[in-house]
PDB file of C-alpha atoms in Angstrom:
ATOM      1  CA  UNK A  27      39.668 -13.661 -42.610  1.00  0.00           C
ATOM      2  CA  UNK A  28      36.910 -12.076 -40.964  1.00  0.00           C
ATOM      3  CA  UNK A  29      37.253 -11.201 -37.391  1.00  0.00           C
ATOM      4  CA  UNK A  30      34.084 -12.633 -35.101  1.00  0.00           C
ATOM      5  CA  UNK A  31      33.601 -10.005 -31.983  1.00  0.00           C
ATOM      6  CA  UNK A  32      31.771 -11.507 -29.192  1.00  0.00           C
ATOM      7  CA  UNK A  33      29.496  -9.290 -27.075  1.00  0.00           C
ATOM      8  CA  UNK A  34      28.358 -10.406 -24.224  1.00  0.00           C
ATOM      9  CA  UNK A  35      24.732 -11.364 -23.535  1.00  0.00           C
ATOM     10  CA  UNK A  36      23.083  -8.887 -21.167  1.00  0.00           C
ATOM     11  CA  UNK A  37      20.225 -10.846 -19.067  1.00  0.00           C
ATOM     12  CA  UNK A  38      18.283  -8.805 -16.249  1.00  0.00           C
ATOM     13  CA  UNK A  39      17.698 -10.940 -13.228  1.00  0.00           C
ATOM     14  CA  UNK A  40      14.363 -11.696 -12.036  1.00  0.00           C
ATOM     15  CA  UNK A  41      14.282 -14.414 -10.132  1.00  0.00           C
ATOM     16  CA  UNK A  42      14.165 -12.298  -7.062  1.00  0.00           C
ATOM     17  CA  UNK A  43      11.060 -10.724  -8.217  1.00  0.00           C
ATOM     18  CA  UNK A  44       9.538 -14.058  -9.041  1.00  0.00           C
ATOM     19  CA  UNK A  45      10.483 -15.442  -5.368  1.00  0.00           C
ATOM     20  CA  UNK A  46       8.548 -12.335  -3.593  1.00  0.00           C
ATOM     21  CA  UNK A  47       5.589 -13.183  -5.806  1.00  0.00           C
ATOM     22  CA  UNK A  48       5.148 -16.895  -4.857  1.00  0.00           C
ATOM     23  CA  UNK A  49       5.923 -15.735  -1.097  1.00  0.00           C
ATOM     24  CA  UNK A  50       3.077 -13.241  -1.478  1.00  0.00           C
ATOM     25  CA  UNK A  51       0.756 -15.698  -2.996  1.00  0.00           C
ATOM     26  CA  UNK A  52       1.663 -18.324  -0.044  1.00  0.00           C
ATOM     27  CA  UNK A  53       1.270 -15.974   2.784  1.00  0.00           C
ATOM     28  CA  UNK A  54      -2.585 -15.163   1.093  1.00  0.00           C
ATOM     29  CA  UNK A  55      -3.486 -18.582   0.679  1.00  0.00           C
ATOM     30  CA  UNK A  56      -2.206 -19.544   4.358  1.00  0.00           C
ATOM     31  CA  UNK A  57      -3.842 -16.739   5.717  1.00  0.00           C
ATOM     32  CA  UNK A  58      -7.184 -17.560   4.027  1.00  0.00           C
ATOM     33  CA  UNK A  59      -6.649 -21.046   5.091  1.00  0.00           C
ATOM     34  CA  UNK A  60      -6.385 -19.931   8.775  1.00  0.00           C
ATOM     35  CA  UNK A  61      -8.943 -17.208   8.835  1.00  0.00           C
ATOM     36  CA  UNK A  62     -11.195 -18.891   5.870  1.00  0.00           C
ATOM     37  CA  UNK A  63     -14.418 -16.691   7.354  1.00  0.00           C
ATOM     38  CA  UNK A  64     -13.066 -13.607   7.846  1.00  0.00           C
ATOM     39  CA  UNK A  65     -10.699 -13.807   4.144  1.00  0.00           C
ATOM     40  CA  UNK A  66     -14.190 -14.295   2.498  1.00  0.00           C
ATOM     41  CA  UNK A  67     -15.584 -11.127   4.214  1.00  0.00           C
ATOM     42  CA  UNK A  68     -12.374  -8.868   3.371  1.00  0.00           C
ATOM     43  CA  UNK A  69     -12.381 -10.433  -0.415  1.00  0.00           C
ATOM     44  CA  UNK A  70     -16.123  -9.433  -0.587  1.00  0.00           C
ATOM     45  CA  UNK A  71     -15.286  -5.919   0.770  1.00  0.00           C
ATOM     46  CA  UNK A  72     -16.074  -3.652  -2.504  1.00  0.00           C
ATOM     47  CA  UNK A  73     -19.421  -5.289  -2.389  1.00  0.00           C
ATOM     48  CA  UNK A  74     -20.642  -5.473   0.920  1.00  0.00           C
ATOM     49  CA  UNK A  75     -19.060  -3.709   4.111  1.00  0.00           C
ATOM     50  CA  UNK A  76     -19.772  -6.356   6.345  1.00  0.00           C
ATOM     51  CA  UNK A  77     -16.232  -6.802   7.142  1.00  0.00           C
ATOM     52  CA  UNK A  78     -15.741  -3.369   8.267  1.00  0.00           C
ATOM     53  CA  UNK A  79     -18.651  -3.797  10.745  1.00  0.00           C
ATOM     54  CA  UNK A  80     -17.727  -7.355  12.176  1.00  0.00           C
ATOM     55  CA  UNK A  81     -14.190  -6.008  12.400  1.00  0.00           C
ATOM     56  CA  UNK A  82     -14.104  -2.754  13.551  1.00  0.00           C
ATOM     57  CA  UNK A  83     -13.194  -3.657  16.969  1.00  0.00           C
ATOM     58  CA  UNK A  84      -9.172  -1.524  17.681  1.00  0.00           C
ATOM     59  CA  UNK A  85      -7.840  -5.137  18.271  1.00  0.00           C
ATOM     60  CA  UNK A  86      -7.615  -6.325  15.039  1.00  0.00           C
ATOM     61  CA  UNK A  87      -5.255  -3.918  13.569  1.00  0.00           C
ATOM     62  CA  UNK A  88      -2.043  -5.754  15.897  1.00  0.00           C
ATOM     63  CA  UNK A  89      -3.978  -9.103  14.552  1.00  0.00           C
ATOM     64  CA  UNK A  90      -2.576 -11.836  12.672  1.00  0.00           C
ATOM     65  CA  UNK A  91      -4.724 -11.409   9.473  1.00  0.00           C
ATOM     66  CA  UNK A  92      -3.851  -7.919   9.337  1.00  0.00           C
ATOM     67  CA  UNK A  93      -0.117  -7.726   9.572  1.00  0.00           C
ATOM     68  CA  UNK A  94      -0.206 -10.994   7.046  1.00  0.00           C
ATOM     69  CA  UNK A  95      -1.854  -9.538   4.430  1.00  0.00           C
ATOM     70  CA  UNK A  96      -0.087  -5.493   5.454  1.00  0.00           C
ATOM     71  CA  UNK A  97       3.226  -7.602   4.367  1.00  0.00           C
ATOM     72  CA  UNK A  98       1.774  -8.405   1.064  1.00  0.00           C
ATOM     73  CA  UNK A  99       0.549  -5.134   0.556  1.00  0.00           C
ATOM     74  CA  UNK A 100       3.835  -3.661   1.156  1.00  0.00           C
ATOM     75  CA  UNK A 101       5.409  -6.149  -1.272  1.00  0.00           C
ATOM     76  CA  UNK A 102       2.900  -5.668  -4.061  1.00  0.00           C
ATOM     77  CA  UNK A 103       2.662  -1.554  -3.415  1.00  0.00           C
ATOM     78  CA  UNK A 104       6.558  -1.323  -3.571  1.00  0.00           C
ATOM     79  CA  UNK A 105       6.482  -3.902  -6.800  1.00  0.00           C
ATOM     80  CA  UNK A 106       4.339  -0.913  -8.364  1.00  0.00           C
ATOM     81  CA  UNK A 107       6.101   1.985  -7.497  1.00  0.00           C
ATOM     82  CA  UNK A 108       9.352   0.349  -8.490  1.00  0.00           C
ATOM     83  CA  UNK A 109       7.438  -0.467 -11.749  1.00  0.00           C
ATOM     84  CA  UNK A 110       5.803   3.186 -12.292  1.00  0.00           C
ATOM     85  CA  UNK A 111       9.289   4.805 -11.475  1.00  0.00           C
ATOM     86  CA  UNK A 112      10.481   2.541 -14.602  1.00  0.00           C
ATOM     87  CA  UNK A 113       8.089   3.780 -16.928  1.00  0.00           C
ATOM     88  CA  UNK A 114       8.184   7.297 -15.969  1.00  0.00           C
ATOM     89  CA  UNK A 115      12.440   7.586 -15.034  1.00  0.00           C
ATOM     90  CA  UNK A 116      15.908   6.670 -15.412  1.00  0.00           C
ATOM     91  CA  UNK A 117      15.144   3.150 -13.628  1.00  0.00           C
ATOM     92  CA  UNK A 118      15.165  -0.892 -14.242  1.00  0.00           C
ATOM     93  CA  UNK A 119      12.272  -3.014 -12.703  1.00  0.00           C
ATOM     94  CA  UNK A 120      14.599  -5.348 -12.136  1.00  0.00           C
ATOM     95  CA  UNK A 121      16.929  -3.537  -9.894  1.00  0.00           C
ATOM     96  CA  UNK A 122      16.482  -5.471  -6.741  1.00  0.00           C
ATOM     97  CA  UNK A 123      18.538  -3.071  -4.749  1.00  0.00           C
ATOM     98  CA  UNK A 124      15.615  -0.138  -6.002  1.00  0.00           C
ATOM     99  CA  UNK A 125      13.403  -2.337  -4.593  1.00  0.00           C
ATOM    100  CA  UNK A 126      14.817  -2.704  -1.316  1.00  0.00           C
ATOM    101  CA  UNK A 127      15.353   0.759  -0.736  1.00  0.00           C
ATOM    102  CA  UNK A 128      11.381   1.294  -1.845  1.00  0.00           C
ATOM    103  CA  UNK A 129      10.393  -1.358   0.416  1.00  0.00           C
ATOM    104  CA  UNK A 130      12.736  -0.139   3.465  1.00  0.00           C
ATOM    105  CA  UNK A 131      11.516   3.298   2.689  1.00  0.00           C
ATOM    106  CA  UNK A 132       7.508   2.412   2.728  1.00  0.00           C
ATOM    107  CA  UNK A 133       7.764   0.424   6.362  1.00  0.00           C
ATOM    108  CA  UNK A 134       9.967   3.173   7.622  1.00  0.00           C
ATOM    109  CA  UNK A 135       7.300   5.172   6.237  1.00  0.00           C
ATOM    110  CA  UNK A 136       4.347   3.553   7.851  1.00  0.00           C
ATOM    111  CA  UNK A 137       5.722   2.615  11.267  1.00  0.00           C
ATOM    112  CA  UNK A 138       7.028   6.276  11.892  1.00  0.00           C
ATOM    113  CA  UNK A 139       3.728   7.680  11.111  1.00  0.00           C
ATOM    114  CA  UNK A 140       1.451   4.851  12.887  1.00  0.00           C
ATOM    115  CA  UNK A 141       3.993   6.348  16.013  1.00  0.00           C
ATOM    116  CA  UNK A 142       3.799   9.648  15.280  1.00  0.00           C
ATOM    117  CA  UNK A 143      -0.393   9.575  15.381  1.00  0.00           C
ATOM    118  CA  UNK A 144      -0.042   7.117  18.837  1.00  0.00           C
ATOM    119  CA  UNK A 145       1.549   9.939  20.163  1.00  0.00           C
ATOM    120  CA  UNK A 146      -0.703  12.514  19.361  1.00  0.00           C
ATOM    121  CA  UNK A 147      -3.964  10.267  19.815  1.00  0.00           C
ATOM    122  CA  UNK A 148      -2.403  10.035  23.913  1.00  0.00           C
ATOM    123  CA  UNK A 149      -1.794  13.459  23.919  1.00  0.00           C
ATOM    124  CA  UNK A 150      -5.361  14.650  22.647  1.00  0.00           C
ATOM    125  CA  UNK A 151      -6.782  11.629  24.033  1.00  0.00           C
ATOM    126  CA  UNK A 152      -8.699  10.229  20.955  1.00  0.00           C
ATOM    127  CA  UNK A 153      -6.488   7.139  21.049  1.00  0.00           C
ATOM    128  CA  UNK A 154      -9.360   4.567  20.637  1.00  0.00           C
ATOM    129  CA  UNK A 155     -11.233   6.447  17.809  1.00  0.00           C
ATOM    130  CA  UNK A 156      -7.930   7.012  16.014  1.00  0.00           C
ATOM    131  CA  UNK A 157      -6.892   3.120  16.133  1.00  0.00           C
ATOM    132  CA  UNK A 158     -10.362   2.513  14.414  1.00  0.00           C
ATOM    133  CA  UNK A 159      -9.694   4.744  12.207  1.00  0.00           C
ATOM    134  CA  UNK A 160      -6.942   3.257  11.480  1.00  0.00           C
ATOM    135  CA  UNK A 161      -7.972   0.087  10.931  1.00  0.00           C
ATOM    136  CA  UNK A 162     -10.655   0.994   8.651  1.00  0.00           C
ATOM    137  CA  UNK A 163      -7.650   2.759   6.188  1.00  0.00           C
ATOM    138  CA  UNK A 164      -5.442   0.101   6.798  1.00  0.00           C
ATOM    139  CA  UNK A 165      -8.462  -2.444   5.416  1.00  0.00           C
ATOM    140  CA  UNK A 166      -8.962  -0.535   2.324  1.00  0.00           C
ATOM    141  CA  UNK A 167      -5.342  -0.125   1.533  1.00  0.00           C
ATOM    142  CA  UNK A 168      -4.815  -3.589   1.543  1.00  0.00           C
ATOM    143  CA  UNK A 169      -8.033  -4.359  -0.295  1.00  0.00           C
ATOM    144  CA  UNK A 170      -6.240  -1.702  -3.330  1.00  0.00           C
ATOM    145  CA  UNK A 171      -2.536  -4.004  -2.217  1.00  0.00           C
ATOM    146  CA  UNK A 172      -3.716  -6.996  -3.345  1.00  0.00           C
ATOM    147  CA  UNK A 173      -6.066  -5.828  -6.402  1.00  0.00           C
ATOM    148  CA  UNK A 174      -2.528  -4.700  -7.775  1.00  0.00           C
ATOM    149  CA  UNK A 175      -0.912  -7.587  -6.785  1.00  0.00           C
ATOM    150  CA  UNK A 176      -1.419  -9.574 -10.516  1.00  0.00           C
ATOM    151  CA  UNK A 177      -0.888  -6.076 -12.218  1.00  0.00           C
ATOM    152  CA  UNK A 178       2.500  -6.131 -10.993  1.00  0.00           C
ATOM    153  CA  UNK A 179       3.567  -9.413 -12.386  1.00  0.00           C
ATOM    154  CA  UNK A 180       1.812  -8.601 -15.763  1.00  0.00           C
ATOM    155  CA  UNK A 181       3.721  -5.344 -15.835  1.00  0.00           C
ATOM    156  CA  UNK A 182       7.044  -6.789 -14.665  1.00  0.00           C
ATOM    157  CA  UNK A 183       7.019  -9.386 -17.206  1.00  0.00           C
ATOM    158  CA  UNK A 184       6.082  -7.660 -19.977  1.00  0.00           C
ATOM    159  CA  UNK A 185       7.912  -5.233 -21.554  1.00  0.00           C
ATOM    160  CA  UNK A 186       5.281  -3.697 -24.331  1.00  0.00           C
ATOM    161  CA  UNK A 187       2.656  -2.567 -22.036  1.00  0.00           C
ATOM    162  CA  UNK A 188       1.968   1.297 -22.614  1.00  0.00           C
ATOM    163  CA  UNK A 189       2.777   3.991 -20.017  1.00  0.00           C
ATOM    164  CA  UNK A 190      -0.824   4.519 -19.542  1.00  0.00           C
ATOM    165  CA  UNK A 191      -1.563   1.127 -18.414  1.00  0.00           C
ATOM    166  CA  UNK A 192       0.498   2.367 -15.106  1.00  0.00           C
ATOM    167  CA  UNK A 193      -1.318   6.137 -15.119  1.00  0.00           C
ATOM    168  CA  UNK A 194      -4.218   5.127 -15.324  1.00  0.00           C
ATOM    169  CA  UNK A 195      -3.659   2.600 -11.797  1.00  0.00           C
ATOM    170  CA  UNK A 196      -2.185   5.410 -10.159  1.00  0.00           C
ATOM    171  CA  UNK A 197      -5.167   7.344 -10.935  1.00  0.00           C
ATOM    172  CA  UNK A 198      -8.221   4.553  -9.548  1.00  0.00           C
ATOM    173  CA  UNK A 199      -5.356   4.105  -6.504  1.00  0.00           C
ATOM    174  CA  UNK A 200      -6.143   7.755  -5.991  1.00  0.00           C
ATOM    175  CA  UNK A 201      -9.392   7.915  -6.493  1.00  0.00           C
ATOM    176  CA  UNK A 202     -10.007   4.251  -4.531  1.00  0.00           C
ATOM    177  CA  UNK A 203      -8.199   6.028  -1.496  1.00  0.00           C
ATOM    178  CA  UNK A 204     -10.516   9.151  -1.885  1.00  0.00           C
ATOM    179  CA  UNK A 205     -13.748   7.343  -1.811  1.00  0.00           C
ATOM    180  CA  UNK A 206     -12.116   5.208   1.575  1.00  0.00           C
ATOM    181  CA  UNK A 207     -11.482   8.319   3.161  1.00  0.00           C
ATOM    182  CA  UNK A 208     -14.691   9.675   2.406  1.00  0.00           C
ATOM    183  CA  UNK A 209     -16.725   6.272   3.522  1.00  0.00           C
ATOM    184  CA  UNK A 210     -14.208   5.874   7.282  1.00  0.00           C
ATOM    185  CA  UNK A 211     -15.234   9.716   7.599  1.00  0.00           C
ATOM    186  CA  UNK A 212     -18.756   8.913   7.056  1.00  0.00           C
ATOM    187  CA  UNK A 213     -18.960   5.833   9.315  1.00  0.00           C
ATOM    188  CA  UNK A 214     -17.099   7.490  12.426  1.00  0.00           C
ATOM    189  CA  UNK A 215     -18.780  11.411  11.773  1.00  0.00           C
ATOM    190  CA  UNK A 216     -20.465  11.300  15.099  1.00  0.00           C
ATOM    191  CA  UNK A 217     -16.971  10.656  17.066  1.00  0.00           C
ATOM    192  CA  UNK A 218     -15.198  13.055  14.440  1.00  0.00           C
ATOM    193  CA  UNK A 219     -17.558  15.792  15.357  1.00  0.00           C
ATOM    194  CA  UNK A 220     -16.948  15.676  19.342  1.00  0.00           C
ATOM    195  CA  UNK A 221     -13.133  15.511  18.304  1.00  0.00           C
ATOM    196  CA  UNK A 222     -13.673  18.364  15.150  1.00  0.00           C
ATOM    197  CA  UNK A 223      -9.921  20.408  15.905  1.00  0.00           C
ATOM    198  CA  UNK A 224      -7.924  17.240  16.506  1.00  0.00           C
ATOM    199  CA  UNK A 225      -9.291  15.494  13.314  1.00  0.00           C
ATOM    200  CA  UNK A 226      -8.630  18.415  11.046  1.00  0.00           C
ATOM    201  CA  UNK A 227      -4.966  18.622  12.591  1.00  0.00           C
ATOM    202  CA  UNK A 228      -4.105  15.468  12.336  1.00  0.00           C
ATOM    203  CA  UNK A 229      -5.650  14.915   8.414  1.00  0.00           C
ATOM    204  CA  UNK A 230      -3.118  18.105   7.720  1.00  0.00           C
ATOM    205  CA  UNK A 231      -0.587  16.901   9.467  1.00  0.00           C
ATOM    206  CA  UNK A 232      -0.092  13.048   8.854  1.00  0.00           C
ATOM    207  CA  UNK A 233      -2.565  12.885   6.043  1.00  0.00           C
ATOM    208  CA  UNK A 234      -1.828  15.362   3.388  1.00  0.00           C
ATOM    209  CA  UNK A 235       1.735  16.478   4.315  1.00  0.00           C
ATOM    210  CA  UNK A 236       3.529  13.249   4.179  1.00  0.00           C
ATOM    211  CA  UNK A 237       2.025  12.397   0.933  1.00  0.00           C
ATOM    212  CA  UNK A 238       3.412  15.569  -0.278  1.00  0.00           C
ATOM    213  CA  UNK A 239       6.405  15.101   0.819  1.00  0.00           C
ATOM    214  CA  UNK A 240       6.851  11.316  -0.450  1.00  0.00           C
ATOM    215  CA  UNK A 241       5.444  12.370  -3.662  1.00  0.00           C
ATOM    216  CA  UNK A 242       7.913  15.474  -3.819  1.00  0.00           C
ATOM    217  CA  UNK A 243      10.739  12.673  -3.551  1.00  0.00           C
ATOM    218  CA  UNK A 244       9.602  10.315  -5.823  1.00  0.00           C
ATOM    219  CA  UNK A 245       9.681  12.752  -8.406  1.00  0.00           C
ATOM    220  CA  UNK A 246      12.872  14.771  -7.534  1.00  0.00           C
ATOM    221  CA  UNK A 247      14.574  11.719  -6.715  1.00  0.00           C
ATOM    222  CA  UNK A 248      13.557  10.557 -10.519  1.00  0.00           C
ATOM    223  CA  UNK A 249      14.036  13.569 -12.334  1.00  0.00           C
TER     224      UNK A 249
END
């Protein structure tokens, strides 16, 4: 008689995953149904920088639009570090308590450092020029948010795609936030050069640093 041993059927749960996709693709297509005008300026943004000049205005980084689509960004940029840390480390895309923690992590991350620069803006009293700049970063970032958005759910879903598919995102990510950098510097150099010592302080200090230090605990977190 030959003895049948059952194993059971190991099935990773996604349905979590799939849930925050929809929800990011509803809060999109609500938000360009409210602000149909201004949605067709940001989605024309890599061609034209029209947006940037209609919107430039400190107001519309505490705006509707803005913190609609920041949520999606947050979603999609914590779907892809989630994803990268799978490729690269002991750890499951499909660990939806990971991806809590990432996402906790990234608005702790974001709200503590949009703080951090309030205070210093008062104290140095560059407040104004630093919400614009600001909200030109925060623009481009979500731009690069929702690019990745469909790369995440090609890369969750499949499990064949090759390691350099997610390198070489990281790297235009990089480069992307390089050239943004280079273009809010450009369009606000006459304010940055009245305001020379503060700007170089603060791109040290909650520019460069932080990144380190997130990057430093990505890695030694996933080694």
């Amino acid at each position: 008689m030959i003895e049948t041993i059952l194993h059971p059927r190991i099935t990773e749960n996604k349905d979590w995953a799939t849930v925050l996709f929809v929800l990011s693709f509803a809060i999109i297509a609500i938000t360009r149904s409210i602000f149909e005008n201004r949605f067709g300026d940001f989605a024309n943004l890599i061609f034209s920088n029209k947006y940037t000049k209609v919107y430039r205005d400190s107001s519309h980084l505490k705006s509707g639009f803005t913190v609609a689509l920041f949520l999606v960004q947050i979603i999609s940029l914590a779907f892809f570090i989630q994803i990268a840390l799978s490729y690269f480390g002991p750890v499951s895309k499909t660990d939806w308590l990971l991806y809590i923690q990432i996402f906790t992590f990234l608005i702790f991350f974001v709200l503590a450092k949009y703080l951090i620069e309030k205070i210093i803006a008062t104290s140095f009293n560059i407040e104004e020029f630093m919400e614009q700049f600001n909200l030109q970063k925060v623009t481009y970032r979500t731009y690069i948010g929702l690019i990745i958005l469909p790369f995440n759910i090609i890369l969750f879903y499949n499990d064949t795609i090759s390691r350099n598919i997610p390198l070489l995102i990281i790297g235009i990510i990089l480069v992307t936030n390089i050239i943004t950098y280079f273009i809010s510097i450009k369009n606000y150099q006459n304010l940055i050069i009245g305001k020379l010592f503060y700007f170089i302080l603060y791109l040290c200090a909650l520019e460069i640093a932080p990144y380190y230090f997130m990057y430093y605990w990505f890695t030694k977190g996933s080694a």
